[in-house]
PDB file of N, CA and C in Angstrom:
ATOM      1  N   MET A   7       0.823  -1.385  -0.135  1.00 53.00           N
ATOM      2  CA  MET A   7       0.144  -0.098  -0.242  1.00 53.00           C
ATOM      3  C   MET A   7       1.047   1.420  -0.039  1.00 53.00           C
ATOM      4  N   GLY A   8       0.421   2.317  -0.911  1.00 57.00           N
ATOM      5  CA  GLY A   8       1.402   3.278  -0.777  1.00 57.00           C
ATOM      6  C   GLY A   8       1.329   4.311   0.116  1.00 57.00           C
ATOM      7  N   ASP A   9       0.764   4.229   1.210  1.00 66.00           N
ATOM      8  CA  ASP A   9       0.161   4.907   2.279  1.00 66.00           C
ATOM      9  C   ASP A   9       0.850   4.563   3.652  1.00 66.00           C
ATOM     10  N   GLY A  10       1.952   3.712   3.507  1.00 65.00           N
ATOM     11  CA  GLY A  10       2.643   3.325   4.734  1.00 65.00           C
ATOM     12  C   GLY A  10       2.076   2.456   5.898  1.00 65.00           C
ATOM     13  N   LYS A  11       0.804   2.165   5.342  1.00 72.00           N
ATOM     14  CA  LYS A  11      -0.151   1.075   6.375  1.00 72.00           C
ATOM     15  C   LYS A  11       0.254   0.135   5.670  1.00 72.00           C
ATOM     16  N   ARG A  12       0.342  -1.152   6.449  1.00 71.00           N
ATOM     17  CA  ARG A  12       0.041  -2.533   5.939  1.00 71.00           C
ATOM     18  C   ARG A  12      -1.392  -3.025   5.761  1.00 71.00           C
ATOM     19  N   ALA A  13      -1.504  -3.916   4.535  1.00 75.00           N
ATOM     20  CA  ALA A  13      -2.954  -4.076   4.195  1.00 75.00           C
ATOM     21  C   ALA A  13      -3.382  -5.348   5.756  1.00 75.00           C
ATOM     22  N   GLU A  14      -4.336  -5.502   6.124  1.00 87.00           N
ATOM     23  CA  GLU A  14      -5.152  -6.406   6.901  1.00 87.00           C
ATOM     24  C   GLU A  14      -5.044  -8.013   6.313  1.00 87.00           C
ATOM     25  N   SER A  15      -5.325  -7.924   4.965  1.00 89.00           N
ATOM     26  CA  SER A  15      -6.282  -9.083   4.276  1.00 89.00           C
ATOM     27  C   SER A  15      -6.041  -8.952   3.003  1.00 89.00           C
ATOM     28  N   ILE A  16      -6.050 -10.216   2.673  1.00 88.00           N
ATOM     29  CA  ILE A  16      -5.952 -10.274   0.986  1.00 88.00           C
ATOM     30  C   ILE A  16      -7.295 -10.782   0.355  1.00 88.00           C
ATOM     31  N   LEU A  17      -7.992  -9.848  -0.446  1.00 90.00           N
ATOM     32  CA  LEU A  17      -9.261 -10.514  -1.030  1.00 90.00           C
ATOM     33  C   LEU A  17      -8.754 -10.890  -2.508  1.00 90.00           C
ATOM     34  N   SER A  18      -9.637 -11.737  -2.677  1.00 91.00           N
ATOM     35  CA  SER A  18      -9.216 -12.846  -4.109  1.00 91.00           C
ATOM     36  C   SER A  18     -10.509 -13.125  -4.583  1.00 91.00           C
ATOM     37  N   SER A  19     -10.926 -12.809  -5.843  1.00 93.00           N
ATOM     38  CA  SER A  19     -11.892 -12.766  -6.548  1.00 93.00           C
ATOM     39  C   SER A  19     -11.832 -12.755  -8.250  1.00 93.00           C
ATOM     40  N   TYR A  20     -12.825 -13.518  -8.869  1.00 92.00           N
ATOM     41  CA  TYR A  20     -12.659 -13.892 -10.299  1.00 92.00           C
ATOM     42  C   TYR A  20     -13.966 -14.317 -10.586  1.00 92.00           C
ATOM     43  N   VAL A  21     -14.205 -14.043 -11.782  1.00 88.00           N
ATOM     44  CA  VAL A  21     -15.622 -14.159 -12.531  1.00 88.00           C
ATOM     45  C   VAL A  21     -16.067 -15.454 -12.388  1.00 88.00           C
ATOM     46  N   GLY A  22     -17.126 -15.911 -11.452  1.00 90.00           N
ATOM     47  CA  GLY A  22     -17.444 -17.516 -11.813  1.00 90.00           C
ATOM     48  C   GLY A  22     -16.563 -18.246 -10.782  1.00 90.00           C
ATOM     49  N   TYR A  23     -15.914 -17.089  -9.717  1.00 93.00           N
ATOM     50  CA  TYR A  23     -15.489 -18.118  -8.896  1.00 93.00           C
ATOM     51  C   TYR A  23     -16.306 -17.178  -7.266  1.00 93.00           C
ATOM     52  N   ALA A  24     -16.117 -18.027  -5.857  1.00 94.00           N
ATOM     53  CA  ALA A  24     -16.525 -17.407  -4.778  1.00 94.00           C
ATOM     54  C   ALA A  24     -15.216 -16.409  -4.315  1.00 94.00           C
ATOM     55  N   ARG A  25     -15.819 -15.411  -4.016  1.00 93.00           N
ATOM     56  CA  ARG A  25     -14.819 -14.236  -3.365  1.00 93.00           C
ATOM     57  C   ARG A  25     -14.450 -14.726  -2.086  1.00 93.00           C
ATOM     58  N   ASP A  26     -12.760 -14.499  -1.554  1.00 91.00           N
ATOM     59  CA  ASP A  26     -12.512 -15.273  -0.599  1.00 91.00           C
ATOM     60  C   ASP A  26     -11.563 -14.146  -0.013  1.00 91.00           C
ATOM     61  N   THR A  27     -11.306 -14.185   1.399  1.00 90.00           N
ATOM     62  CA  THR A  27     -10.640 -13.408   2.113  1.00 90.00           C
ATOM     63  C   THR A  27      -9.722 -14.051   2.908  1.00 90.00           C
ATOM     64  N   VAL A  28      -8.183 -13.678   2.903  1.00 86.00           N
ATOM     65  CA  VAL A  28      -7.434 -14.050   3.911  1.00 86.00           C
ATOM     66  C   VAL A  28      -6.635 -13.245   4.615  1.00 86.00           C
ATOM     67  N   SER A  29      -6.241 -13.262   5.868  1.00 88.00           N
ATOM     68  CA  SER A  29      -5.782 -12.549   7.113  1.00 88.00           C
ATOM     69  C   SER A  29      -4.179 -12.448   6.461  1.00 88.00           C
ATOM     70  N   VAL A  30      -3.526 -11.157   6.405  1.00 86.00           N
ATOM     71  CA  VAL A  30      -2.081 -11.092   6.032  1.00 86.00           C
ATOM     72  C   VAL A  30      -1.273 -11.871   7.063  1.00 86.00           C
ATOM     73  N   LYS A  31      -2.034 -11.883   8.481  1.00 86.00           N
ATOM     74  CA  LYS A  31      -1.007 -12.371   9.614  1.00 86.00           C
ATOM     75  C   LYS A  31      -1.004 -13.875   9.570  1.00 86.00           C
ATOM     76  N   ASP A  32      -2.486 -14.819   8.847  1.00 82.00           N
ATOM     77  CA  ASP A  32      -2.486 -16.036   8.831  1.00 82.00           C
ATOM     78  C   ASP A  32      -1.801 -16.480   7.296  1.00 82.00           C
ATOM     79  N   PHE A  33      -1.087 -15.695   6.749  1.00 81.00           N
ATOM     80  CA  PHE A  33      -0.725 -15.943   5.479  1.00 81.00           C
ATOM     81  C   PHE A  33       0.833 -16.307   5.260  1.00 81.00           C
ATOM     82  N   ARG A  34       0.938 -17.305   4.705  1.00 82.00           N
ATOM     83  CA  ARG A  34       2.233 -17.905   5.140  1.00 82.00           C
ATOM     84  C   ARG A  34       3.424 -17.731   3.399  1.00 82.00           C
ATOM     85  N   GLN A  35       4.142 -17.320   3.303  1.00 84.00           N
ATOM     86  CA  GLN A  35       4.741 -17.011   2.184  1.00 84.00           C
ATOM     87  C   GLN A  35       5.077 -18.594   1.246  1.00 84.00           C
ATOM     88  N   GLY A  36       4.431 -18.258  -0.087  1.00 86.00           N
ATOM     89  CA  GLY A  36       4.560 -19.514  -0.917  1.00 86.00           C
ATOM     90  C   GLY A  36       3.147 -20.275  -0.737  1.00 86.00           C
ATOM     91  N   GLN A  37       2.059 -19.788   0.449  1.00 85.00           N
ATOM     92  CA  GLN A  37       0.820 -20.235   0.246  1.00 85.00           C
ATOM     93  C   GLN A  37       0.182 -19.927  -0.929  1.00 85.00           C
ATOM     94  N   THR A  38      -0.684 -21.046  -1.170  1.00 87.00           N
ATOM     95  CA  THR A  38      -1.652 -21.118  -2.258  1.00 87.00           C
ATOM     96  C   THR A  38      -3.087 -20.944  -1.890  1.00 87.00           C
ATOM     97  N   ILE A  39      -3.623 -19.822  -2.662  1.00 86.00           N
ATOM     98  CA  ILE A  39      -5.343 -19.475  -2.141  1.00 86.00           C
ATOM     99  C   ILE A  39      -5.891 -20.440  -3.439  1.00 86.00           C
ATOM    100  N   VAL A  40      -6.866 -21.207  -3.070  1.00 89.00           N
ATOM    101  CA  VAL A  40      -7.568 -22.200  -4.029  1.00 89.00           C
ATOM    102  C   VAL A  40      -8.720 -21.270  -3.728  1.00 89.00           C
ATOM    103  N   MET A  41      -9.097 -21.060  -5.244  1.00 92.00           N
ATOM    104  CA  MET A  41     -10.781 -20.476  -5.116  1.00 92.00           C
ATOM    105  C   MET A  41     -11.319 -21.411  -5.480  1.00 92.00           C
ATOM    106  N   HIS A  42     -12.791 -21.625  -5.447  1.00 94.00           N
ATOM    107  CA  HIS A  42     -13.913 -22.360  -5.752  1.00 94.00           C
ATOM    108  C   HIS A  42     -14.957 -21.682  -6.164  1.00 94.00           C
ATOM    109  N   GLU A  43     -15.073 -22.490  -7.524  1.00 94.00           N
ATOM    110  CA  GLU A  43     -16.298 -22.142  -8.697  1.00 94.00           C
ATOM    111  C   GLU A  43     -17.422 -21.947  -7.890  1.00 94.00           C
ATOM    112  N   LYS A  44     -18.071 -20.945  -8.426  1.00 93.00           N
ATOM    113  CA  LYS A  44     -19.577 -20.439  -8.428  1.00 93.00           C
ATOM    114  C   LYS A  44     -20.303 -19.812  -9.097  1.00 93.00           C
ATOM    115  N   SER A  45     -21.570 -20.753  -9.176  1.00 89.00           N
ATOM    116  CA  SER A  45     -22.105 -20.139 -10.354  1.00 89.00           C
ATOM    117  C   SER A  45     -23.100 -18.898 -10.302  1.00 89.00           C
ATOM    118  N   VAL A  46     -23.111 -17.928 -10.963  1.00 83.00           N
ATOM    119  CA  VAL A  46     -23.682 -16.586 -11.324  1.00 83.00           C
ATOM    120  C   VAL A  46     -25.149 -16.851 -11.800  1.00 83.00           C
ATOM    121  N   MET A  47     -26.175 -16.455 -11.226  1.00 84.00           N
ATOM    122  CA  MET A  47     -27.364 -16.317 -12.342  1.00 84.00           C
ATOM    123  C   MET A  47     -27.928 -15.195 -12.591  1.00 84.00           C
ATOM    124  N   ILE A  48     -27.740 -14.805 -13.825  1.00 84.00           N
ATOM    125  CA  ILE A  48     -28.316 -13.561 -14.102  1.00 84.00           C
ATOM    126  C   ILE A  48     -29.342 -13.333 -14.388  1.00 84.00           C
ATOM    127  N   LYS A  49     -30.311 -12.595 -14.417  1.00 88.00           N
ATOM    128  CA  LYS A  49     -31.927 -11.916 -14.536  1.00 88.00           C
ATOM    129  C   LYS A  49     -32.463 -12.619 -16.130  1.00 88.00           C
ATOM    130  N   GLU A  50     -31.809 -11.858 -16.987  1.00 90.00           N
ATOM    131  CA  GLU A  50     -32.532 -11.977 -17.986  1.00 90.00           C
ATOM    132  C   GLU A  50     -31.261 -11.207 -19.102  1.00 90.00           C
ATOM    133  N   THR A  51     -31.232 -12.318 -20.214  1.00 86.00           N
ATOM    134  CA  THR A  51     -30.657 -11.682 -21.420  1.00 86.00           C
ATOM    135  C   THR A  51     -31.246 -11.489 -22.429  1.00 86.00           C
ATOM    136  N   LYS A  52     -31.631 -10.321 -23.234  1.00 87.00           N
ATOM    137  CA  LYS A  52     -32.024 -10.467 -24.813  1.00 87.00           C
ATOM    138  C   LYS A  52     -31.245 -10.439 -26.009  1.00 87.00           C
ATOM    139  N   ILE A  53     -31.286 -10.862 -26.619  1.00 87.00           N
ATOM    140  CA  ILE A  53     -30.394 -10.731 -27.803  1.00 87.00           C
ATOM    141  C   ILE A  53     -31.280 -10.265 -28.634  1.00 87.00           C
ATOM    142  N   ARG A  54     -30.892  -9.741 -29.586  1.00 85.00           N
ATOM    143  CA  ARG A  54     -31.611  -8.958 -31.090  1.00 85.00           C
ATOM    144  C   ARG A  54     -30.901  -8.797 -32.041  1.00 85.00           C
ATOM    145  N   ALA A  55     -31.550  -9.450 -33.045  1.00 84.00           N
ATOM    146  CA  ALA A  55     -31.007  -9.961 -34.636  1.00 84.00           C
ATOM    147  C   ALA A  55     -31.475  -8.446 -34.964  1.00 84.00           C
ATOM    148  N   PRO A  56     -30.463  -7.755 -36.122  1.00 89.00           N
ATOM    149  CA  PRO A  56     -30.939  -6.540 -36.839  1.00 89.00           C
ATOM    150  C   PRO A  56     -31.966  -7.084 -37.407  1.00 89.00           C
ATOM    151  N   ARG A  57     -32.851  -6.172 -37.862  1.00 89.00           N
ATOM    152  CA  ARG A  57     -34.216  -5.992 -38.438  1.00 89.00           C
ATOM    153  C   ARG A  57     -33.864  -6.223 -40.511  1.00 89.00           C
ATOM    154  N   VAL A  58     -32.331  -5.635 -40.616  1.00 87.00           N
ATOM    155  CA  VAL A  58     -32.162  -6.288 -41.894  1.00 87.00           C
ATOM    156  C   VAL A  58     -30.592  -6.519 -42.012  1.00 87.00           C
ATOM    157  N   SER A  59     -30.312  -7.243 -43.044  1.00 86.00           N
ATOM    158  CA  SER A  59     -28.909  -7.723 -42.650  1.00 86.00           C
ATOM    159  C   SER A  59     -28.492  -8.163 -44.462  1.00 86.00           C
ATOM    160  N   GLN A  60     -27.093  -7.695 -44.516  1.00 83.00           N
ATOM    161  CA  GLN A  60     -27.056  -7.816 -45.781  1.00 83.00           C
ATOM    162  C   GLN A  60     -25.572  -9.018 -46.055  1.00 83.00           C
ATOM    163  N   ARG A  61     -25.440 -10.190 -46.693  1.00 84.00           N
ATOM    164  CA  ARG A  61     -24.359 -10.878 -46.721  1.00 84.00           C
ATOM    165  C   ARG A  61     -24.160 -10.872 -48.495  1.00 84.00           C
ATOM    166  N   GLY A  62     -23.194 -10.290 -48.866  1.00 83.00           N
ATOM    167  CA  GLY A  62     -22.851 -10.294 -50.158  1.00 83.00           C
ATOM    168  C   GLY A  62     -23.618  -9.423 -50.891  1.00 83.00           C
ATOM    169  N   ASP A  63     -24.561 -10.168 -51.811  1.00 78.00           N
ATOM    170  CA  ASP A  63     -25.547  -9.382 -52.613  1.00 78.00           C
ATOM    171  C   ASP A  63     -27.194  -9.950 -52.197  1.00 78.00           C
ATOM    172  N   THR A  64     -26.902 -10.460 -51.120  1.00 82.00           N
ATOM    173  CA  THR A  64     -28.486 -10.969 -50.386  1.00 82.00           C
ATOM    174  C   THR A  64     -28.642 -10.149 -49.106  1.00 82.00           C
ATOM    175  N   LEU A  65     -30.065  -9.427 -49.005  1.00 80.00           N
ATOM    176  CA  LEU A  65     -30.428  -8.841 -48.079  1.00 80.00           C
ATOM    177  C   LEU A  65     -31.443 -10.133 -47.414  1.00 80.00           C
ATOM    178  N   THR A  66     -31.343  -9.763 -45.880  1.00 87.00           N
ATOM    179  CA  THR A  66     -32.141 -10.950 -44.867  1.00 87.00           C
ATOM    180  C   THR A  66     -33.126  -9.748 -44.230  1.00 87.00           C
ATOM    181  N   TYR A  67     -34.305  -9.980 -44.300  1.00 87.00           N
ATOM    182  CA  TYR A  67     -35.233  -9.349 -43.552  1.00 87.00           C
ATOM    183  C   TYR A  67     -36.292 -10.030 -42.543  1.00 87.00           C
ATOM    184  N   LEU A  68     -36.082  -9.770 -41.299  1.00 89.00           N
ATOM    185  CA  LEU A  68     -36.631 -10.491 -40.279  1.00 89.00           C
ATOM    186  C   LEU A  68     -38.275  -9.963 -40.004  1.00 89.00           C
ATOM    187  N   VAL A  69     -39.025 -10.493 -40.584  1.00 87.00           N
ATOM    188  CA  VAL A  69     -40.780 -10.586 -40.995  1.00 87.00           C
ATOM    189  C   VAL A  69     -41.197  -9.742 -39.574  1.00 87.00           C
ATOM    190  N   ASN A  70     -41.211 -10.634 -38.151  1.00 88.00           N
ATOM    191  CA  ASN A  70     -41.529 -10.278 -37.194  1.00 88.00           C
ATOM    192  C   ASN A  70     -41.322  -9.195 -36.645  1.00 88.00           C
ATOM    193  N   SER A  71     -40.188  -8.133 -37.000  1.00 89.00           N
ATOM    194  CA  SER A  71     -39.725  -7.022 -36.828  1.00 89.00           C
ATOM    195  C   SER A  71     -40.410  -5.602 -37.232  1.00 89.00           C
ATOM    196  N   PHE A  72     -41.078  -6.449 -38.580  1.00 91.00           N
ATOM    197  CA  PHE A  72     -41.544  -5.480 -39.361  1.00 91.00           C
ATOM    198  C   PHE A  72     -43.337  -5.332 -39.238  1.00 91.00           C
ATOM    199  N   ARG A  73     -43.877  -6.746 -38.864  1.00 91.00           N
ATOM    200  CA  ARG A  73     -45.376  -7.161 -38.759  1.00 91.00           C
ATOM    201  C   ARG A  73     -45.620  -6.286 -37.537  1.00 91.00           C
ATOM    202  N   GLN A  74     -47.384  -5.808 -37.786  1.00 92.00           N
ATOM    203  CA  GLN A  74     -48.308  -5.511 -36.884  1.00 92.00           C
ATOM    204  C   GLN A  74     -49.381  -6.165 -37.050  1.00 92.00           C
ATOM    205  N   LYS A  75     -50.072  -5.763 -35.836  1.00 92.00           N
ATOM    206  CA  LYS A  75     -51.249  -6.340 -35.831  1.00 92.00           C
ATOM    207  C   LYS A  75     -52.413  -6.137 -37.012  1.00 92.00           C
ATOM    208  N   GLN A  76     -52.316  -5.129 -37.318  1.00 94.00           N
ATOM    209  CA  GLN A  76     -53.427  -4.573 -38.737  1.00 94.00           C
ATOM    210  C   GLN A  76     -52.778  -5.563 -39.980  1.00 94.00           C
ATOM    211  N   ASP A  77     -51.856  -5.869 -40.249  1.00 92.00           N
ATOM    212  CA  ASP A  77     -51.400  -6.716 -41.215  1.00 92.00           C
ATOM    213  C   ASP A  77     -52.315  -8.074 -41.774  1.00 92.00           C
ATOM    214  N   ARG A  78     -52.654  -8.201 -42.801  1.00 92.00           N
ATOM    215  CA  ARG A  78     -53.469  -8.991 -43.027  1.00 92.00           C
ATOM    216  C   ARG A  78     -52.829 -10.219 -43.603  1.00 92.00           C
ATOM    217  N   THR A  79     -51.808  -9.769 -44.920  1.00 90.00           N
ATOM    218  CA  THR A  79     -51.172 -10.388 -45.963  1.00 90.00           C
ATOM    219  C   THR A  79     -49.343 -10.130 -45.745  1.00 90.00           C
ATOM    220  N   ILE A  80     -48.522 -10.998 -46.402  1.00 88.00           N
ATOM    221  CA  ILE A  80     -47.380 -10.819 -46.298  1.00 88.00           C
ATOM    222  C   ILE A  80     -46.736  -9.359 -47.024  1.00 88.00           C
ATOM    223  N   THR A  81     -47.598  -9.389 -47.962  1.00 89.00           N
ATOM    224  CA  THR A  81     -47.535  -7.989 -48.566  1.00 89.00           C
ATOM    225  C   THR A  81     -47.757  -6.764 -47.952  1.00 89.00           C
ATOM    226  N   ASP A  82     -48.495  -6.591 -47.149  1.00 90.00           N
ATOM    227  CA  ASP A  82     -48.844  -5.181 -45.806  1.00 90.00           C
ATOM    228  C   ASP A  82     -47.735  -5.515 -45.270  1.00 90.00           C
ATOM    229  N   VAL A  83     -46.738  -6.438 -45.050  1.00 90.00           N
ATOM    230  CA  VAL A  83     -45.457  -6.412 -44.367  1.00 90.00           C
ATOM    231  C   VAL A  83     -44.410  -5.903 -44.707  1.00 90.00           C
ATOM    232  N   ILE A  84     -44.189  -6.326 -46.229  1.00 89.00           N
ATOM    233  CA  ILE A  84     -43.054  -6.114 -47.088  1.00 89.00           C
ATOM    234  C   ILE A  84     -43.125  -4.642 -47.559  1.00 89.00           C
ATOM    235  N   LYS A  85     -44.167  -3.955 -47.588  1.00 88.00           N
ATOM    236  CA  LYS A  85     -44.278  -2.963 -48.121  1.00 88.00           C
ATOM    237  C   LYS A  85     -43.934  -1.617 -46.858  1.00 88.00           C
ATOM    238  N   LYS A  86     -43.846  -2.276 -45.515  1.00 89.00           N
ATOM    239  CA  LYS A  86     -42.877  -1.639 -44.653  1.00 89.00           C
ATOM    240  C   LYS A  86     -41.542  -1.512 -44.840  1.00 89.00           C
ATOM    241  N   MET A  87     -40.856  -2.461 -45.294  1.00 88.00           N
ATOM    242  CA  MET A  87     -39.646  -2.913 -45.435  1.00 88.00           C
ATOM    243  C   MET A  87     -38.697  -1.823 -46.376  1.00 88.00           C
ATOM    244  N   PRO A  88     -37.845  -1.345 -45.723  1.00 87.00           N
ATOM    245  CA  PRO A  88     -37.171  -0.321 -46.659  1.00 87.00           C
ATOM    246  C   PRO A  88     -36.656  -0.677 -47.766  1.00 87.00           C
ATOM    247  N   GLY A  89     -36.508   0.008 -48.561  1.00 85.00           N
ATOM    248  CA  GLY A  89     -36.154  -0.454 -49.894  1.00 85.00           C
ATOM    249  C   GLY A  89     -36.790  -1.332 -50.650  1.00 85.00           C
ATOM    250  N   LEU A  90     -37.874  -2.116 -49.954  1.00 86.00           N
ATOM    251  CA  LEU A  90     -38.618  -3.270 -50.994  1.00 86.00           C
ATOM    252  C   LEU A  90     -40.146  -2.629 -51.400  1.00 86.00           C
ATOM    253  N   GLN A  91     -40.264  -2.968 -52.645  1.00 85.00           N
ATOM    254  CA  GLN A  91     -41.947  -2.546 -53.315  1.00 85.00           C
ATOM    255  C   GLN A  91     -42.546  -3.973 -53.890  1.00 85.00           C
ATOM    256  N   VAL A  92     -43.676  -3.780 -53.618  1.00 87.00           N
ATOM    257  CA  VAL A  92     -44.302  -5.548 -54.504  1.00 87.00           C
ATOM    258  C   VAL A  92     -45.238  -4.652 -55.596  1.00 87.00           C
ATOM    259  N   GLY A  93     -44.920  -5.273 -56.809  1.00 87.00           N
ATOM    260  CA  GLY A  93     -45.333  -4.948 -57.972  1.00 87.00           C
ATOM    261  C   GLY A  93     -47.155  -5.392 -58.179  1.00 87.00           C
ATOM    262  N   GLU A  94     -47.888  -4.836 -58.970  1.00 86.00           N
ATOM    263  CA  GLU A  94     -49.255  -5.384 -59.102  1.00 86.00           C
ATOM    264  C   GLU A  94     -49.402  -6.903 -59.379  1.00 86.00           C
ATOM    265  N   ASP A  95     -47.959  -7.398 -60.335  1.00 88.00           N
ATOM    266  CA  ASP A  95     -48.341  -8.769 -60.675  1.00 88.00           C
ATOM    267  C   ASP A  95     -47.437  -9.567 -59.290  1.00 88.00           C
ATOM    268  N   GLY A  96     -46.990  -9.004 -58.342  1.00 84.00           N
ATOM    269  CA  GLY A  96     -46.456  -9.891 -57.227  1.00 84.00           C
ATOM    270  C   GLY A  96     -44.996  -9.593 -57.341  1.00 84.00           C
ATOM    271  N   THR A  97     -44.479  -8.799 -58.155  1.00 86.00           N
ATOM    272  CA  THR A  97     -43.034  -8.626 -58.835  1.00 86.00           C
ATOM    273  C   THR A  97     -42.230  -7.903 -57.104  1.00 86.00           C
ATOM    274  N   LEU A  98     -41.396  -8.701 -56.833  1.00 85.00           N
ATOM    275  CA  LEU A  98     -40.755  -8.034 -55.673  1.00 85.00           C
ATOM    276  C   LEU A  98     -39.655  -7.195 -56.276  1.00 85.00           C
ATOM    277  N   THR A  99     -39.432  -6.050 -55.866  1.00 83.00           N
ATOM    278  CA  THR A  99     -38.230  -5.015 -56.109  1.00 83.00           C
ATOM    279  C   THR A  99     -37.647  -4.095 -55.094  1.00 83.00           C
ATOM    280  N   TYR A 100     -36.137  -4.307 -55.226  1.00 80.00           N
ATOM    281  CA  TYR A 100     -35.398  -3.710 -54.466  1.00 80.00           C
ATOM    282  C   TYR A 100     -35.328  -2.213 -54.966  1.00 80.00           C
ATOM    283  N   THR A 101     -35.440  -1.247 -54.546  1.00 76.00           N
ATOM    284  CA  THR A 101     -35.226   0.161 -54.956  1.00 76.00           C
ATOM    285  C   THR A 101     -35.263  -0.113 -56.351  1.00 76.00           C
ATOM    286  N   ILE A 102     -34.731   0.031 -57.353  1.00 54.00           N
ATOM    287  CA  ILE A 102     -34.575   0.022 -58.924  1.00 54.00           C
ATOM    288  C   ILE A 102     -34.385  -0.818 -59.407  1.00 54.00           C
ATOM    289  N   LYS A 103     -33.580  -2.086 -59.138  1.00 57.00           N
ATOM    290  CA  LYS A 103     -33.235  -3.506 -59.737  1.00 57.00           C
ATOM    291  C   LYS A 103     -34.091  -4.627 -59.114  1.00 57.00           C
ATOM    292  N   LYS A 104     -34.883  -5.172 -59.930  1.00 56.00           N
ATOM    293  CA  LYS A 104     -35.565  -6.351 -59.486  1.00 56.00           C
ATOM    294  C   LYS A 104     -34.605  -7.178 -58.369  1.00 56.00           C
ATOM    295  N   SER A 105     -34.962  -7.904 -57.297  1.00 56.00           N
ATOM    296  CA  SER A 105     -34.108  -8.786 -56.672  1.00 56.00           C
ATOM    297  C   SER A 105     -34.291 -10.002 -56.826  1.00 56.00           C
ATOM    298  N   HIS A 106     -33.158 -10.861 -57.381  1.00 58.00           N
ATOM    299  CA  HIS A 106     -33.433 -12.595 -57.341  1.00 58.00           C
ATOM    300  C   HIS A 106     -32.804 -13.082 -55.677  1.00 58.00           C
ATOM    301  N   LYS A 107     -32.090 -12.348 -54.765  1.00 65.00           N
ATOM    302  CA  LYS A 107     -31.937 -13.144 -53.628  1.00 65.00           C
ATOM    303  C   LYS A 107     -32.436 -12.293 -52.560  1.00 65.00           C
ATOM    304  N   THR A 108     -33.365 -12.226 -52.101  1.00 63.00           N
ATOM    305  CA  THR A 108     -34.148 -11.680 -50.856  1.00 63.00           C
ATOM    306  C   THR A 108     -34.536 -13.077 -49.697  1.00 63.00           C
ATOM    307  N   ALA A 109     -33.891 -12.882 -48.634  1.00 65.00           N
ATOM    308  CA  ALA A 109     -34.403 -13.714 -47.876  1.00 65.00           C
ATOM    309  C   ALA A 109     -35.586 -13.376 -46.756  1.00 65.00           C
ATOM    310  N   ILE A 110     -36.678 -14.092 -46.494  1.00 65.00           N
ATOM    311  CA  ILE A 110     -37.532 -13.185 -45.892  1.00 65.00           C
ATOM    312  C   ILE A 110     -37.824 -14.134 -44.695  1.00 65.00           C
ATOM    313  N   TYR A 111     -37.527 -14.006 -43.716  1.00 64.00           N
ATOM    314  CA  TYR A 111     -38.011 -15.032 -42.359  1.00 64.00           C
ATOM    315  C   TYR A 111     -38.997 -14.358 -41.499  1.00 64.00           C
TER     316      TYR A 111
END
C-alpha cells in the first residue's frame, strides 16, 4: 500500500469463483489460495437480431420486426420493409433493380 500502512487482508475474486478473504497475519509465504467455482445467475438476457442484414448481394429481413396487428397479408408487411416494393403482378423489387436473392424470415 502506498500510504505506509500494511494491508490486513488479501481479497481474491474472479468471475465464476467465490470471493475469499485471507488474513495477512495468517498468510504464509508461498501459500496457495484455492478458489472455488461459484455459479452466477443472471436475471435476463435479450439478444436482438438486426431487422435487416446483408451478406454479399443477399438481404435478409426479419418479418416479425416489421409485422403489426393490422397486417393481413405478407404484402402488407413487405411494404414496410425499407427498399422493397411489391408490384401489381407480385414482383418484388428492391429500389430500382429486381431482386433475385432476398430472404424473408
